[in-house]
């Protein structure tokens, strides 16, 4: 006889079970070790009786030899099921153990865990509770730059952790907000991506990445007009590093058809020279910010090598 183990995900609403799971739950006596299992009210409503028992791996394995037994697994019941497996193997005629996923995580489901953890921190942790959008700004910038550094180093193992730290800042800000939450944040970016990719989610046909860029710019222009903002430069964050800022302004203006003469003789002295270098880098397909950062890293490495060499530092 089989022992049927029905598993469920805590990230899926209780009661939403697969057809195979519902069939299994009606195939024999159903046991569980948790009187607080979130599925119990929904199974009772469906007429499925569940007996709450003390966890007994050996007893469960022996019972499954004589009859079909359904075990409704707890969401953290891996250790118990491992013990059941060892007990079954020790029997002269071990039962067949079949695992039936009642519900399982979809991609991105663990973000729900992060939202839940952030909710609890915001309620129970004094430090998290007192934070505001303004006090969190330094951490947002720091985590963004740490992501950038791991990419520049090519350290993709560290990138996963740093992306997690950055994602925390997004969820934190969404939790701090009074007039929106994480669902609103996600819904907004989903709507924007769908709207700006009509060649994927609509009937528009494109043949190249350049056509995608052209469509993107046209859609953004229509969005600005709908918001009553007409300048192509609206939305450019002026607080970003100066080289990136200059490059983004030039790129936006050129896409809108601004004459090249507007970028001539901007500023004075070194400012004019730097702005011109940014334009020249863009014309050559280079990112001035990234180029200067690469040079800075090279200088750092040379200074460290000089320090390690024991040179006379005067």
XYZ file of C-alpha atoms in Angstrom:
314
model
C 0.000 0.000 0.000
C 1.268 3.520 -0.614
C 1.955 6.383 1.733
C 0.851 9.484 -0.159
C 2.504 12.699 1.023
C 0.691 15.865 -0.024
C 2.895 18.961 0.080
C 1.792 22.594 -0.162
C 3.487 25.946 -0.566
C 3.049 28.702 2.041
C 3.214 31.200 -0.837
C 0.005 29.922 -2.435
C -3.363 30.700 -0.850
C -4.634 27.687 1.156
C -7.391 25.744 -0.524
C -5.901 26.193 -3.971
C -4.740 22.639 -4.562
C -3.991 20.624 -7.681
C -6.534 18.138 -9.026
C -4.085 15.334 -8.274
C -3.859 16.504 -4.650
C -7.643 16.557 -4.217
C -7.808 13.011 -5.595
C -5.087 11.884 -3.198
C -6.822 13.499 -0.218
C -9.922 11.397 -0.940
C -8.050 8.130 -1.433
C -7.610 7.160 2.237
C -7.426 8.442 5.804
C -5.696 11.821 5.949
C -3.288 12.553 8.806
C -1.263 15.593 9.763
C 0.851 16.656 12.720
C -0.344 20.258 12.869
C -3.691 21.365 14.230
C -2.902 24.803 12.816
C -2.212 23.619 9.261
C -3.620 26.369 6.989
C -5.275 23.817 4.693
C -7.506 22.286 7.406
C -10.480 24.719 7.204
C -10.631 24.335 3.423
C -10.405 20.560 3.563
C -13.176 20.489 6.160
C -15.315 22.684 3.923
C -14.741 20.198 1.086
C -15.768 17.293 3.308
C -12.269 15.854 3.737
C -11.686 14.691 7.316
C -8.169 15.143 8.667
C -6.911 13.545 11.862
C -4.273 15.456 13.808
C -1.782 12.978 15.290
C 1.535 13.002 17.125
C 4.459 12.729 14.691
C 5.479 9.042 14.647
C 7.645 8.148 11.641
C 7.817 4.411 12.421
C 4.114 4.140 13.166
C 3.181 5.974 9.981
C 5.442 3.745 7.867
C 4.004 0.554 9.419
C 0.422 1.739 8.945
C 1.077 2.440 5.262
C 2.082 -1.205 4.781
C -1.487 -2.297 5.520
C -3.529 0.526 3.997
C -3.311 3.628 1.863
C -2.460 6.556 4.122
C -2.387 10.216 3.127
C -0.030 12.480 5.052
C -0.675 16.221 4.837
C 2.841 17.518 5.253
C 3.669 20.599 7.252
C 5.381 23.334 5.313
C 8.601 22.746 7.267
C 8.211 18.980 7.567
C 11.297 17.845 5.649
C 13.011 16.352 8.713
C 9.914 14.345 9.648
C 9.512 12.966 6.126
C 13.198 12.034 6.061
C 12.632 10.087 9.267
C 9.590 8.372 7.710
C 11.730 7.355 4.747
C 14.379 5.808 7.014
C 11.680 3.984 8.992
C 10.087 2.621 5.807
C 13.402 1.322 4.464
C 13.970 -0.547 7.739
C 10.758 -2.581 7.256
C 10.824 -6.027 5.661
C 8.218 -4.889 3.128
C 8.437 -1.120 2.947
C 5.462 0.838 1.621
C 5.651 2.841 -1.575
C 6.000 6.537 -0.747
C 4.469 8.904 -3.298
C 4.831 12.676 -3.069
C 1.998 14.733 -4.566
C 2.551 18.500 -4.852
C -0.701 20.124 -3.794
C 0.658 23.554 -4.637
C 4.080 24.791 -5.609
C 5.931 28.036 -6.050
C 5.871 29.946 -9.303
C 8.957 31.959 -10.352
C 9.259 35.019 -8.146
C 7.265 33.511 -5.287
C 10.079 34.069 -2.787
C 9.586 37.809 -3.177
C 6.429 37.223 -1.139
C 8.647 35.997 1.691
C 10.658 39.205 1.510
C 7.481 41.291 1.670
C 6.309 39.289 4.699
C 9.662 39.655 6.462
C 9.680 43.392 5.776
C 6.160 43.709 7.175
C 7.282 42.051 10.386
C 10.463 44.124 10.666
C 8.517 47.320 10.140
C 6.196 46.310 12.978
C 8.554 44.696 15.480
C 12.031 46.205 14.952
C 12.576 49.676 16.487
C 15.221 50.624 13.906
C 13.173 49.533 10.885
C 10.063 51.129 12.341
C 11.549 54.629 12.522
C 13.022 54.758 9.005
C 11.695 57.147 6.358
C 12.242 57.511 2.624
C 14.793 60.230 3.408
C 16.798 58.214 5.972
C 16.944 55.227 3.620
C 18.438 57.187 0.694
C 22.107 56.563 1.681
C 21.487 52.807 1.846
C 19.754 52.801 -1.543
C 22.719 54.551 -3.143
C 25.246 52.354 -1.349
C 23.548 49.122 -2.408
C 23.213 50.325 -6.007
C 26.927 51.088 -6.156
C 27.779 47.722 -4.609
C 25.791 46.033 -7.389
C 27.729 48.101 -9.921
C 31.045 47.128 -8.346
C 30.326 43.393 -8.472
C 29.403 43.705 -12.164
C 32.589 45.633 -12.899
C 34.606 42.959 -11.088
C 32.769 40.200 -12.934
C 31.962 38.654 -9.555
C 28.626 37.115 -10.469
C 28.514 34.934 -7.357
C 28.509 38.091 -5.220
C 26.062 39.755 -7.610
C 23.187 37.586 -6.392
C 23.669 38.750 -2.808
C 24.090 42.390 -3.783
C 20.945 42.301 -5.921
C 19.123 40.935 -2.883
C 20.357 43.869 -0.789
C 19.176 46.279 -3.481
C 15.802 44.537 -3.737
C 15.418 44.952 0.017
C 15.677 48.719 -0.429
C 12.855 48.656 -3.004
C 10.625 46.576 -0.722
C 11.570 48.751 2.272
C 10.566 51.972 0.496
C 7.308 50.360 -0.659
C 6.564 49.340 2.947
C 7.356 52.823 4.308
C 5.005 54.492 1.817
C 1.513 55.470 2.964
C -0.235 55.678 -0.399
C 1.126 52.617 -2.228
C 2.588 49.185 -1.524
C 4.803 46.579 -3.215
C 1.914 45.345 -5.357
C 1.419 48.872 -6.697
C 5.140 49.143 -7.448
C 5.147 45.820 -9.306
C 1.902 46.603 -11.136
C 3.276 49.939 -12.306
C 6.440 48.512 -13.832
C 4.548 45.580 -15.390
C 2.102 47.970 -17.061
C 4.981 50.135 -18.289
C 6.935 47.203 -19.729
C 3.887 45.819 -21.523
C 2.978 49.263 -22.866
C 6.503 49.960 -24.123
C 6.962 46.555 -25.766
C 4.118 46.403 -28.295
C 6.298 44.172 -30.474
C 6.153 41.533 -27.705
C 2.720 42.070 -26.163
C 0.933 43.602 -29.153
C 0.802 43.453 -32.925
C 3.730 45.769 -33.750
C 6.490 44.154 -35.814
C 10.169 45.111 -35.502
C 13.279 43.841 -37.214
C 16.057 45.324 -35.065
C 16.991 46.725 -31.680
C 17.106 50.196 -33.242
C 13.426 49.917 -34.130
C 12.709 48.904 -30.544
C 14.507 52.046 -29.336
C 12.565 54.234 -31.767
C 9.252 52.770 -30.589
C 10.315 53.196 -26.965
C 11.106 56.887 -27.498
C 7.827 57.481 -29.343
C 5.830 55.808 -26.583
C 7.658 57.789 -23.885
C 6.939 61.004 -25.778
C 3.240 60.122 -25.856
C 3.339 59.371 -22.118
C 4.956 62.735 -21.387
C 2.310 64.503 -23.462
C -0.448 62.667 -21.592
C 1.059 63.819 -18.294
C 1.314 67.401 -19.519
C 5.130 67.301 -19.516
C 6.499 68.188 -22.907
C 10.275 68.396 -22.435
C 12.295 65.381 -23.507
C 14.501 66.083 -20.489
C 11.691 65.670 -17.957
C 12.453 62.787 -15.635
C 16.244 62.946 -15.966
C 17.520 62.572 -12.368
C 19.755 65.580 -11.759
C 21.300 63.996 -8.663
C 23.187 61.307 -10.568
C 26.985 61.485 -11.103
C 27.886 64.409 -13.354
C 29.368 62.417 -16.243
C 26.297 60.157 -16.403
C 24.028 63.190 -16.100
C 25.690 65.003 -18.982
C 25.618 61.877 -21.157
C 21.918 61.255 -20.476
C 20.985 64.868 -21.200
C 22.881 64.824 -24.496
C 21.417 61.452 -25.468
C 17.858 62.538 -24.720
C 18.262 65.841 -26.550
C 19.821 64.280 -29.644
C 17.048 61.695 -29.871
C 14.548 64.544 -29.830
C 16.378 66.195 -32.730
C 18.049 69.024 -30.785
C 20.743 70.736 -32.894
C 24.342 69.843 -32.046
C 25.139 73.531 -31.629
C 23.251 73.549 -28.306
C 25.982 71.447 -26.719
C 28.782 73.667 -27.984
C 30.439 76.109 -25.617
C 28.529 74.799 -22.580
C 30.066 76.003 -19.325
C 33.530 77.425 -18.891
C 37.044 76.112 -18.357
C 37.285 72.522 -17.160
C 33.486 72.144 -17.158
C 33.380 72.887 -20.879
C 36.202 70.420 -21.531
C 34.514 67.686 -19.495
C 31.187 68.215 -21.244
C 32.892 68.026 -24.622
C 34.632 64.789 -23.578
C 31.276 63.300 -22.650
C 29.913 64.194 -26.104
C 32.965 62.738 -27.811
C 32.686 59.529 -25.796
C 29.018 59.184 -26.772
C 29.855 59.736 -30.431
C 32.366 56.903 -30.150
C 29.820 54.605 -28.513
C 31.481 54.854 -25.116
C 30.097 55.549 -21.645
C 32.175 58.345 -20.158
C 31.235 57.393 -16.601
C 32.260 53.771 -17.127
C 35.466 54.791 -18.888
C 36.514 57.075 -16.038
C 35.590 54.461 -13.453
C 37.781 51.936 -15.300
C 40.651 54.411 -15.280
C 40.116 55.042 -11.565
C 40.228 51.304 -10.835
C 43.432 51.002 -12.842
C 44.945 53.862 -10.843
C 43.856 52.230 -7.591
C 45.535 48.967 -8.586
C 48.749 50.760 -9.526
C 48.838 52.621 -6.208
C 48.313 49.377 -4.305
C 51.058 47.702 -6.295
C 53.341 50.625 -5.498
C 52.486 50.308 -1.797
C 53.179 46.569 -1.862
C 56.524 47.069 -3.543
C 57.870 48.916 -0.504
C 58.849 51.982 -2.542
C 60.214 54.935 -0.651
C 57.193 57.155 -0.040
C 59.199 60.179 0.920
